[in-house]
Amino acid sequence: MFPMRWKCGCSYDGTDYSGWQTQDGPLSIQQVVEECLSEIFKKDTKAIGSGRTDAGVHAMEQVFHFDFEWKHDPGSLVEAMRSLLPDTVTPLFVQKVEDDFHARFSAVSKWYQYRIYLGQATALENRYSWSLYGDLALEAMAKATSLLEGTHDFGAFAANRGIEYKTTVRKMFRSEMLQEKDFLLLNFQADGFMYKMVRSFAGTLANVGLRRLSLDAFHELLKSAERTPMVFVAPAKGLFLKKVFY
């Protein structure tokens, strides 16, 4: 009998992890999840995620799939996972899916949010946001954020780690900046993201807010698709994977 395919969602505090994907060195979220599933099923079990999140990045809803002939209620599997996973990783749901479902390749878009705290964040908020000080040009930041919406070559915002992309063109369905009390929330939903792309957005938009980069210069940077020293990578701690859409 072939194993069933299951889709699972989880949230996590990525502060103390090397990211989602297992690699040599520090502990990853994937490793923790696979160890949990393997303990429950008494068999090595692979968890395939919707994509990587970098070291220190958080998730409100990461999605992964795994294969196993689970004959009990999905809710009981969630409870079993919750009892074994550390407090920094929380299972959200488990559901049966078709055999051709793939957490990464079946996704049509992802939503990331970057959180900026205006001023000095409290000890608690400092773990999950980036503090910016001073009189920021918020209107210019909001306009620059909106320029990212649509289909563009985002080569200027792709950090280079030896990756050769087939294309750096992506479709940005949503790019907006919202202010909620002391927070700026930068929301980006696209059909795909490149390495450190969202953090490059956030850091460069901060340069606009700090008046180090004009709105026109930001627009020219986007159109050029060429990375320059004005593209700054914001700290990982402010970034959240909010949702994966299928």
PDB file of N, CA, C and O in Angstrom, residues 67-126:
ATOM      1  N   ASP A  67       4.848  11.991   3.708  1.00  0.00           N
ATOM      2  CA  ASP A  67       4.122  10.788   3.289  1.00  0.00           C
ATOM      3  C   ASP A  67       4.158   9.744   4.397  1.00  0.00           C
ATOM      4  O   ASP A  67       5.233   9.386   4.890  1.00  0.00           O
ATOM      5  N   PHE A  68       2.964   9.269   4.780  1.00  0.00           N
ATOM      6  CA  PHE A  68       2.881   8.189   5.764  1.00  0.00           C
ATOM      7  C   PHE A  68       1.455   7.657   5.790  1.00  0.00           C
ATOM      8  O   PHE A  68       0.492   8.398   5.575  1.00  0.00           O
ATOM      9  N   GLU A  69       1.334   6.374   6.071  1.00  0.00           N
ATOM     10  CA  GLU A  69       0.018   5.730   6.135  1.00  0.00           C
ATOM     11  C   GLU A  69      -0.565   5.931   7.534  1.00  0.00           C
ATOM     12  O   GLU A  69      -0.570   5.022   8.366  1.00  0.00           O
ATOM     13  N   TRP A  70      -1.040   7.151   7.797  1.00  0.00           N
ATOM     14  CA  TRP A  70      -1.628   7.489   9.099  1.00  0.00           C
ATOM     15  C   TRP A  70      -3.111   7.142   9.071  1.00  0.00           C
ATOM     16  O   TRP A  70      -3.868   7.663   8.253  1.00  0.00           O
ATOM     17  N   LYS A  71      -3.554   6.270   9.963  1.00  0.00           N
ATOM     18  CA  LYS A  71      -4.922   5.762   9.922  1.00  0.00           C
ATOM     19  C   LYS A  71      -5.822   6.390  10.979  1.00  0.00           C
ATOM     20  O   LYS A  71      -6.975   5.989  11.131  1.00  0.00           O
ATOM     21  N   HIS A  72      -5.292   7.363  11.703  1.00  0.00           N
ATOM     22  CA  HIS A  72      -6.071   7.976  12.770  1.00  0.00           C
ATOM     23  C   HIS A  72      -6.550   9.367  12.355  1.00  0.00           C
ATOM     24  O   HIS A  72      -6.244   9.850  11.264  1.00  0.00           O
ATOM     25  N   ASP A  73      -7.283  10.000  13.244  1.00  0.00           N
ATOM     26  CA  ASP A  73      -7.787  11.343  12.976  1.00  0.00           C
ATOM     27  C   ASP A  73      -6.619  12.325  12.844  1.00  0.00           C
ATOM     28  O   ASP A  73      -5.673  12.269  13.645  1.00  0.00           O
ATOM     29  N   PRO A  74      -6.659  13.224  11.836  1.00  0.00           N
ATOM     30  CA  PRO A  74      -5.565  14.193  11.687  1.00  0.00           C
ATOM     31  C   PRO A  74      -5.339  15.039  12.939  1.00  0.00           C
ATOM     32  O   PRO A  74      -4.205  15.411  13.247  1.00  0.00           O
ATOM     33  N   GLY A  75      -6.421  15.322  13.659  1.00  0.00           N
ATOM     34  CA  GLY A  75      -6.285  16.113  14.878  1.00  0.00           C
ATOM     35  C   GLY A  75      -5.410  15.439  15.911  1.00  0.00           C
ATOM     36  O   GLY A  75      -4.680  16.106  16.665  1.00  0.00           O
ATOM     37  N   SER A  76      -5.453  14.109  15.951  1.00  0.00           N
ATOM     38  CA  SER A  76      -4.621  13.390  16.916  1.00  0.00           C
ATOM     39  C   SER A  76      -3.144  13.491  16.548  1.00  0.00           C
ATOM     40  O   SER A  76      -2.269  13.463  17.426  1.00  0.00           O
ATOM     41  N   LEU A  77      -2.863  13.627  15.246  1.00  0.00           N
ATOM     42  CA  LEU A  77      -1.479  13.803  14.815  1.00  0.00           C
ATOM     43  C   LEU A  77      -0.971  15.185  15.219  1.00  0.00           C
ATOM     44  O   LEU A  77       0.176  15.335  15.655  1.00  0.00           O
ATOM     45  N   VAL A  78      -1.829  16.193  15.089  1.00  0.00           N
ATOM     46  CA  VAL A  78      -1.453  17.538  15.536  1.00  0.00           C
ATOM     47  C   VAL A  78      -1.117  17.519  17.022  1.00  0.00           C
ATOM     48  O   VAL A  78      -0.113  18.099  17.461  1.00  0.00           O
ATOM     49  N   GLU A  79      -1.943  16.838  17.807  1.00  0.00           N
ATOM     50  CA  GLU A  79      -1.701  16.771  19.250  1.00  0.00           C
ATOM     51  C   GLU A  79      -0.410  16.024  19.561  1.00  0.00           C
ATOM     52  O   GLU A  79       0.344  16.409  20.461  1.00  0.00           O
ATOM     53  N   ALA A  80      -0.152  14.949  18.818  1.00  0.00           N
ATOM     54  CA  ALA A  80       1.082  14.192  19.036  1.00  0.00           C
ATOM     55  C   ALA A  80       2.304  15.048  18.712  1.00  0.00           C
ATOM     56  O   ALA A  80       3.305  15.039  19.445  1.00  0.00           O
ATOM     57  N   MET A  81       2.222  15.812  17.624  1.00  0.00           N
ATOM     58  CA  MET A  81       3.327  16.698  17.258  1.00  0.00           C
ATOM     59  C   MET A  81       3.520  17.788  18.310  1.00  0.00           C
ATOM     60  O   MET A  81       4.651  18.113  18.692  1.00  0.00           O
ATOM     61  N   ARG A  82       2.413  18.330  18.777  1.00  0.00           N
ATOM     62  CA  ARG A  82       2.492  19.409  19.770  1.00  0.00           C
ATOM     63  C   ARG A  82       3.171  18.925  21.054  1.00  0.00           C
ATOM     64  O   ARG A  82       3.883  19.686  21.714  1.00  0.00           O
ATOM     65  N   SER A  83       2.966  17.670  21.399  1.00  0.00           N
ATOM     66  CA  SER A  83       3.545  17.142  22.636  1.00  0.00           C
ATOM     67  C   SER A  83       5.050  16.920  22.523  1.00  0.00           C
ATOM     68  O   SER A  83       5.747  16.862  23.543  1.00  0.00           O
ATOM     69  N   LEU A  84       5.559  16.803  21.293  1.00  0.00           N
ATOM     70  CA  LEU A  84       6.978  16.502  21.093  1.00  0.00           C
ATOM     71  C   LEU A  84       7.802  17.696  20.627  1.00  0.00           C
ATOM     72  O   LEU A  84       9.005  17.758  20.886  1.00  0.00           O
ATOM     73  N   LEU A  85       7.176  18.625  19.928  1.00  0.00           N
ATOM     74  CA  LEU A  85       7.915  19.768  19.400  1.00  0.00           C
ATOM     75  C   LEU A  85       8.249  20.765  20.510  1.00  0.00           C
ATOM     76  O   LEU A  85       7.507  20.886  21.487  1.00  0.00           O
ATOM     77  N   PRO A  86       9.341  21.497  20.364  1.00  0.00           N
ATOM     78  CA  PRO A  86       9.673  22.527  21.359  1.00  0.00           C
ATOM     79  C   PRO A  86       8.677  23.680  21.297  1.00  0.00           C
ATOM     80  O   PRO A  86       7.917  23.814  20.327  1.00  0.00           O
ATOM     81  N   ASP A  87       8.690  24.525  22.309  1.00  0.00           N
ATOM     82  CA  ASP A  87       7.750  25.646  22.375  1.00  0.00           C
ATOM     83  C   ASP A  87       7.927  26.626  21.221  1.00  0.00           C
ATOM     84  O   ASP A  87       7.018  27.406  20.924  1.00  0.00           O
ATOM     85  N   THR A  88       9.076  26.599  20.574  1.00  0.00           N
ATOM     86  CA  THR A  88       9.359  27.534  19.483  1.00  0.00           C
ATOM     87  C   THR A  88       8.786  27.083  18.143  1.00  0.00           C
ATOM     88  O   THR A  88       8.878  27.817  17.157  1.00  0.00           O
ATOM     89  N   VAL A  89       8.204  25.884  18.096  1.00  0.00           N
ATOM     90  CA  VAL A  89       7.595  25.365  16.864  1.00  0.00           C
ATOM     91  C   VAL A  89       6.205  24.834  17.202  1.00  0.00           C
ATOM     92  O   VAL A  89       6.068  23.957  18.060  1.00  0.00           O
ATOM     93  N   THR A  90       5.180  25.359  16.523  1.00  0.00           N
ATOM     94  CA  THR A  90       3.804  24.970  16.825  1.00  0.00           C
ATOM     95  C   THR A  90       3.115  24.407  15.587  1.00  0.00           C
ATOM     96  O   THR A  90       3.006  25.103  14.568  1.00  0.00           O
ATOM     97  N   PRO A  91       2.630  23.156  15.631  1.00  0.00           N
ATOM     98  CA  PRO A  91       1.851  22.630  14.507  1.00  0.00           C
ATOM     99  C   PRO A  91       0.479  23.298  14.481  1.00  0.00           C
ATOM    100  O   PRO A  91      -0.146  23.493  15.527  1.00  0.00           O
ATOM    101  N   LEU A  92       0.008  23.663  13.293  1.00  0.00           N
ATOM    102  CA  LEU A  92      -1.260  24.373  13.158  1.00  0.00           C
ATOM    103  C   LEU A  92      -2.373  23.486  12.620  1.00  0.00           C
ATOM    104  O   LEU A  92      -3.512  23.571  13.067  1.00  0.00           O
ATOM    105  N   PHE A  93      -2.058  22.661  11.633  1.00  0.00           N
ATOM    106  CA  PHE A  93      -3.068  21.783  11.037  1.00  0.00           C
ATOM    107  C   PHE A  93      -2.379  20.655  10.282  1.00  0.00           C
ATOM    108  O   PHE A  93      -1.205  20.760   9.907  1.00  0.00           O
ATOM    109  N   VAL A  94      -3.116  19.584  10.075  1.00  0.00           N
ATOM    110  CA  VAL A  94      -2.694  18.481   9.206  1.00  0.00           C
ATOM    111  C   VAL A  94      -3.903  18.083   8.385  1.00  0.00           C
ATOM    112  O   VAL A  94      -4.999  17.913   8.937  1.00  0.00           O
ATOM    113  N   GLN A  95      -3.737  17.949   7.076  1.00  0.00           N
ATOM    114  CA  GLN A  95      -4.859  17.520   6.245  1.00  0.00           C
ATOM    115  C   GLN A  95      -4.384  16.616   5.116  1.00  0.00           C
ATOM    116  O   GLN A  95      -3.280  16.769   4.600  1.00  0.00           O
ATOM    117  N   LYS A  96      -5.227  15.670   4.750  1.00  0.00           N
ATOM    118  CA  LYS A  96      -4.936  14.749   3.659  1.00  0.00           C
ATOM    119  C   LYS A  96      -5.034  15.497   2.339  1.00  0.00           C
ATOM    120  O   LYS A  96      -5.958  16.283   2.129  1.00  0.00           O
ATOM    121  N   VAL A  97      -4.068  15.272   1.447  1.00  0.00           N
ATOM    122  CA  VAL A  97      -4.069  15.925   0.140  1.00  0.00           C
ATOM    123  C   VAL A  97      -3.829  14.882  -0.945  1.00  0.00           C
ATOM    124  O   VAL A  97      -3.488  13.729  -0.667  1.00  0.00           O
ATOM    125  N   GLU A  98      -4.009  15.294  -2.194  1.00  0.00           N
ATOM    126  CA  GLU A  98      -3.760  14.400  -3.319  1.00  0.00           C
ATOM    127  C   GLU A  98      -2.268  14.069  -3.409  1.00  0.00           C
ATOM    128  O   GLU A  98      -1.413  14.837  -2.965  1.00  0.00           O
ATOM    129  N   ASP A  99      -1.978  12.930  -4.017  1.00  0.00           N
ATOM    130  CA  ASP A  99      -0.595  12.462  -4.088  1.00  0.00           C
ATOM    131  C   ASP A  99       0.315  13.400  -4.873  1.00  0.00           C
ATOM    132  O   ASP A  99       1.534  13.389  -4.683  1.00  0.00           O
ATOM    133  N   ASP A 100      -0.269  14.207  -5.772  1.00  0.00           N
ATOM    134  CA  ASP A 100       0.564  15.098  -6.582  1.00  0.00           C
ATOM    135  C   ASP A 100       0.759  16.472  -5.932  1.00  0.00           C
ATOM    136  O   ASP A 100       1.406  17.351  -6.517  1.00  0.00           O
ATOM    137  N   PHE A 101       0.215  16.668  -4.728  1.00  0.00           N
ATOM    138  CA  PHE A 101       0.448  17.934  -4.030  1.00  0.00           C
ATOM    139  C   PHE A 101       1.910  18.023  -3.622  1.00  0.00           C
ATOM    140  O   PHE A 101       2.508  17.054  -3.151  1.00  0.00           O
ATOM    141  N   HIS A 102       2.483  19.215  -3.797  1.00  0.00           N
ATOM    142  CA  HIS A 102       3.862  19.455  -3.377  1.00  0.00           C
ATOM    143  C   HIS A 102       3.914  20.806  -2.669  1.00  0.00           C
ATOM    144  O   HIS A 102       3.474  21.819  -3.222  1.00  0.00           O
ATOM    145  N   ALA A 103       4.427  20.813  -1.450  1.00  0.00           N
ATOM    146  CA  ALA A 103       4.418  22.036  -0.646  1.00  0.00           C
ATOM    147  C   ALA A 103       5.104  23.196  -1.352  1.00  0.00           C
ATOM    148  O   ALA A 103       4.678  24.348  -1.239  1.00  0.00           O
ATOM    149  N   ARG A 104       6.152  22.899  -2.101  1.00  0.00           N
ATOM    150  CA  ARG A 104       6.875  23.963  -2.805  1.00  0.00           C
ATOM    151  C   ARG A 104       6.301  24.232  -4.190  1.00  0.00           C
ATOM    152  O   ARG A 104       5.949  25.365  -4.526  1.00  0.00           O
ATOM    153  N   PHE A 105       6.188  23.192  -5.007  1.00  0.00           N
ATOM    154  CA  PHE A 105       5.860  23.394  -6.415  1.00  0.00           C
ATOM    155  C   PHE A 105       4.374  23.638  -6.665  1.00  0.00           C
ATOM    156  O   PHE A 105       4.001  24.143  -7.730  1.00  0.00           O
ATOM    157  N   SER A 106       3.513  23.296  -5.712  1.00  0.00           N
ATOM    158  CA  SER A 106       2.082  23.568  -5.871  1.00  0.00           C
ATOM    159  C   SER A 106       1.707  24.975  -5.414  1.00  0.00           C
ATOM    160  O   SER A 106       0.591  25.432  -5.666  1.00  0.00           O
ATOM    161  N   ALA A 107       2.607  25.657  -4.748  1.00  0.00           N
ATOM    162  CA  ALA A 107       2.321  27.011  -4.251  1.00  0.00           C
ATOM    163  C   ALA A 107       2.215  27.990  -5.418  1.00  0.00           C
ATOM    164  O   ALA A 107       2.991  27.923  -6.373  1.00  0.00           O
ATOM    165  N   VAL A 108       1.256  28.909  -5.329  1.00  0.00           N
ATOM    166  CA  VAL A 108       1.084  29.925  -6.375  1.00  0.00           C
ATOM    167  C   VAL A 108       1.603  31.289  -5.921  1.00  0.00           C
ATOM    168  O   VAL A 108       1.938  32.140  -6.750  1.00  0.00           O
ATOM    169  N   SER A 109       1.665  31.514  -4.616  1.00  0.00           N
ATOM    170  CA  SER A 109       2.241  32.760  -4.112  1.00  0.00           C
ATOM    171  C   SER A 109       2.536  32.616  -2.624  1.00  0.00           C
ATOM    172  O   SER A 109       2.031  31.701  -1.960  1.00  0.00           O
ATOM    173  N   LYS A 110       3.361  33.541  -2.127  1.00  0.00           N
ATOM    174  CA  LYS A 110       3.682  33.596  -0.702  1.00  0.00           C
ATOM    175  C   LYS A 110       3.552  35.035  -0.222  1.00  0.00           C
ATOM    176  O   LYS A 110       3.790  35.976  -0.981  1.00  0.00           O
ATOM    177  N   TRP A 111       3.193  35.154   1.045  1.00  0.00           N
ATOM    178  CA  TRP A 111       3.048  36.468   1.665  1.00  0.00           C
ATOM    179  C   TRP A 111       4.062  36.580   2.799  1.00  0.00           C
ATOM    180  O   TRP A 111       4.056  35.777   3.727  1.00  0.00           O
ATOM    181  N   TYR A 112       4.941  37.568   2.665  1.00  0.00           N
ATOM    182  CA  TYR A 112       5.897  37.885   3.720  1.00  0.00           C
ATOM    183  C   TYR A 112       5.562  39.246   4.317  1.00  0.00           C
ATOM    184  O   TYR A 112       5.077  40.141   3.623  1.00  0.00           O
ATOM    185  N   GLN A 113       5.852  39.382   5.596  1.00  0.00           N
ATOM    186  CA  GLN A 113       5.683  40.672   6.267  1.00  0.00           C
ATOM    187  C   GLN A 113       6.968  41.021   7.008  1.00  0.00           C
ATOM    188  O   GLN A 113       7.535  40.177   7.706  1.00  0.00           O
ATOM    189  N   TYR A 114       7.405  42.280   6.833  1.00  0.00           N
ATOM    190  CA  TYR A 114       8.555  42.766   7.588  1.00  0.00           C
ATOM    191  C   TYR A 114       8.069  43.818   8.571  1.00  0.00           C
ATOM    192  O   TYR A 114       7.351  44.747   8.205  1.00  0.00           O
ATOM    193  N   ARG A 115       8.492  43.671   9.837  1.00  0.00           N
ATOM    194  CA  ARG A 115       8.029  44.542  10.921  1.00  0.00           C
ATOM    195  C   ARG A 115       9.141  45.503  11.345  1.00  0.00           C
ATOM    196  O   ARG A 115      10.232  45.071  11.726  1.00  0.00           O
ATOM    197  N   ILE A 116       8.834  46.789  11.269  1.00  0.00           N
ATOM    198  CA  ILE A 116       9.754  47.838  11.715  1.00  0.00           C
ATOM    199  C   ILE A 116       9.136  48.540  12.914  1.00  0.00           C
ATOM    200  O   ILE A 116       7.966  48.946  12.873  1.00  0.00           O
ATOM    201  N   TYR A 117       9.917  48.670  13.981  1.00  0.00           N
ATOM    202  CA  TYR A 117       9.451  49.393  15.166  1.00  0.00           C
ATOM    203  C   TYR A 117       9.967  50.822  15.091  1.00  0.00           C
ATOM    204  O   TYR A 117      11.154  51.055  14.861  1.00  0.00           O
ATOM    205  N   LEU A 118       9.073  51.776  15.285  1.00  0.00           N
ATOM    206  CA  LEU A 118       9.440  53.189  15.225  1.00  0.00           C
ATOM    207  C   LEU A 118       9.977  53.631  16.580  1.00  0.00           C
ATOM    208  O   LEU A 118       9.220  53.827  17.531  1.00  0.00           O
ATOM    209  N   GLY A 119      11.284  53.751  16.679  1.00  0.00           N
ATOM    210  CA  GLY A 119      11.917  54.079  17.949  1.00  0.00           C
ATOM    211  C   GLY A 119      12.580  52.853  18.540  1.00  0.00           C
ATOM    212  O   GLY A 119      12.936  51.915  17.826  1.00  0.00           O
ATOM    213  N   GLN A 120      12.741  52.852  19.850  1.00  0.00           N
ATOM    214  CA  GLN A 120      13.375  51.728  20.528  1.00  0.00           C
ATOM    215  C   GLN A 120      12.332  50.700  20.943  1.00  0.00           C
ATOM    216  O   GLN A 120      11.454  50.991  21.752  1.00  0.00           O
ATOM    217  N   ALA A 121      12.430  49.511  20.387  1.00  0.00           N
ATOM    218  CA  ALA A 121      11.486  48.449  20.723  1.00  0.00           C
ATOM    219  C   ALA A 121      11.714  47.972  22.151  1.00  0.00           C
ATOM    220  O   ALA A 121      12.823  48.056  22.692  1.00  0.00           O
ATOM    221  N   THR A 122      10.656  47.472  22.762  1.00  0.00           N
ATOM    222  CA  THR A 122      10.784  46.864  24.081  1.00  0.00           C
ATOM    223  C   THR A 122      11.602  45.583  23.962  1.00  0.00           C
ATOM    224  O   THR A 122      11.840  45.075  22.863  1.00  0.00           O
ATOM    225  N   ALA A 123      12.020  45.051  25.097  1.00  0.00           N
ATOM    226  CA  ALA A 123      12.826  43.830  25.086  1.00  0.00           C
ATOM    227  C   ALA A 123      12.102  42.700  24.364  1.00  0.00           C
ATOM    228  O   ALA A 123      12.718  41.909  23.644  1.00  0.00           O
ATOM    229  N   LEU A 124      10.786  42.621  24.534  1.00  0.00           N
ATOM    230  CA  LEU A 124      10.009  41.562  23.888  1.00  0.00           C
ATOM    231  C   LEU A 124       9.887  41.812  22.395  1.00  0.00           C
ATOM    232  O   LEU A 124      10.146  40.920  21.579  1.00  0.00           O
ATOM    233  N   GLU A 125       9.510  43.039  22.007  1.00  0.00           N
ATOM    234  CA  GLU A 125       9.319  43.341  20.591  1.00  0.00           C
ATOM    235  C   GLU A 125      10.634  43.358  19.824  1.00  0.00           C
ATOM    236  O   GLU A 125      10.654  43.133  18.614  1.00  0.00           O
ATOM    237  N   ASN A 126      11.727  43.609  20.514  1.00  0.00           N
ATOM    238  CA  ASN A 126      13.025  43.662  19.848  1.00  0.00           C
ATOM    239  C   ASN A 126      13.395  42.324  19.219  1.00  0.00           C
ATOM    240  O   ASN A 126      14.159  42.266  18.253  1.00  0.00           O
TER     241      ASN A 126
END
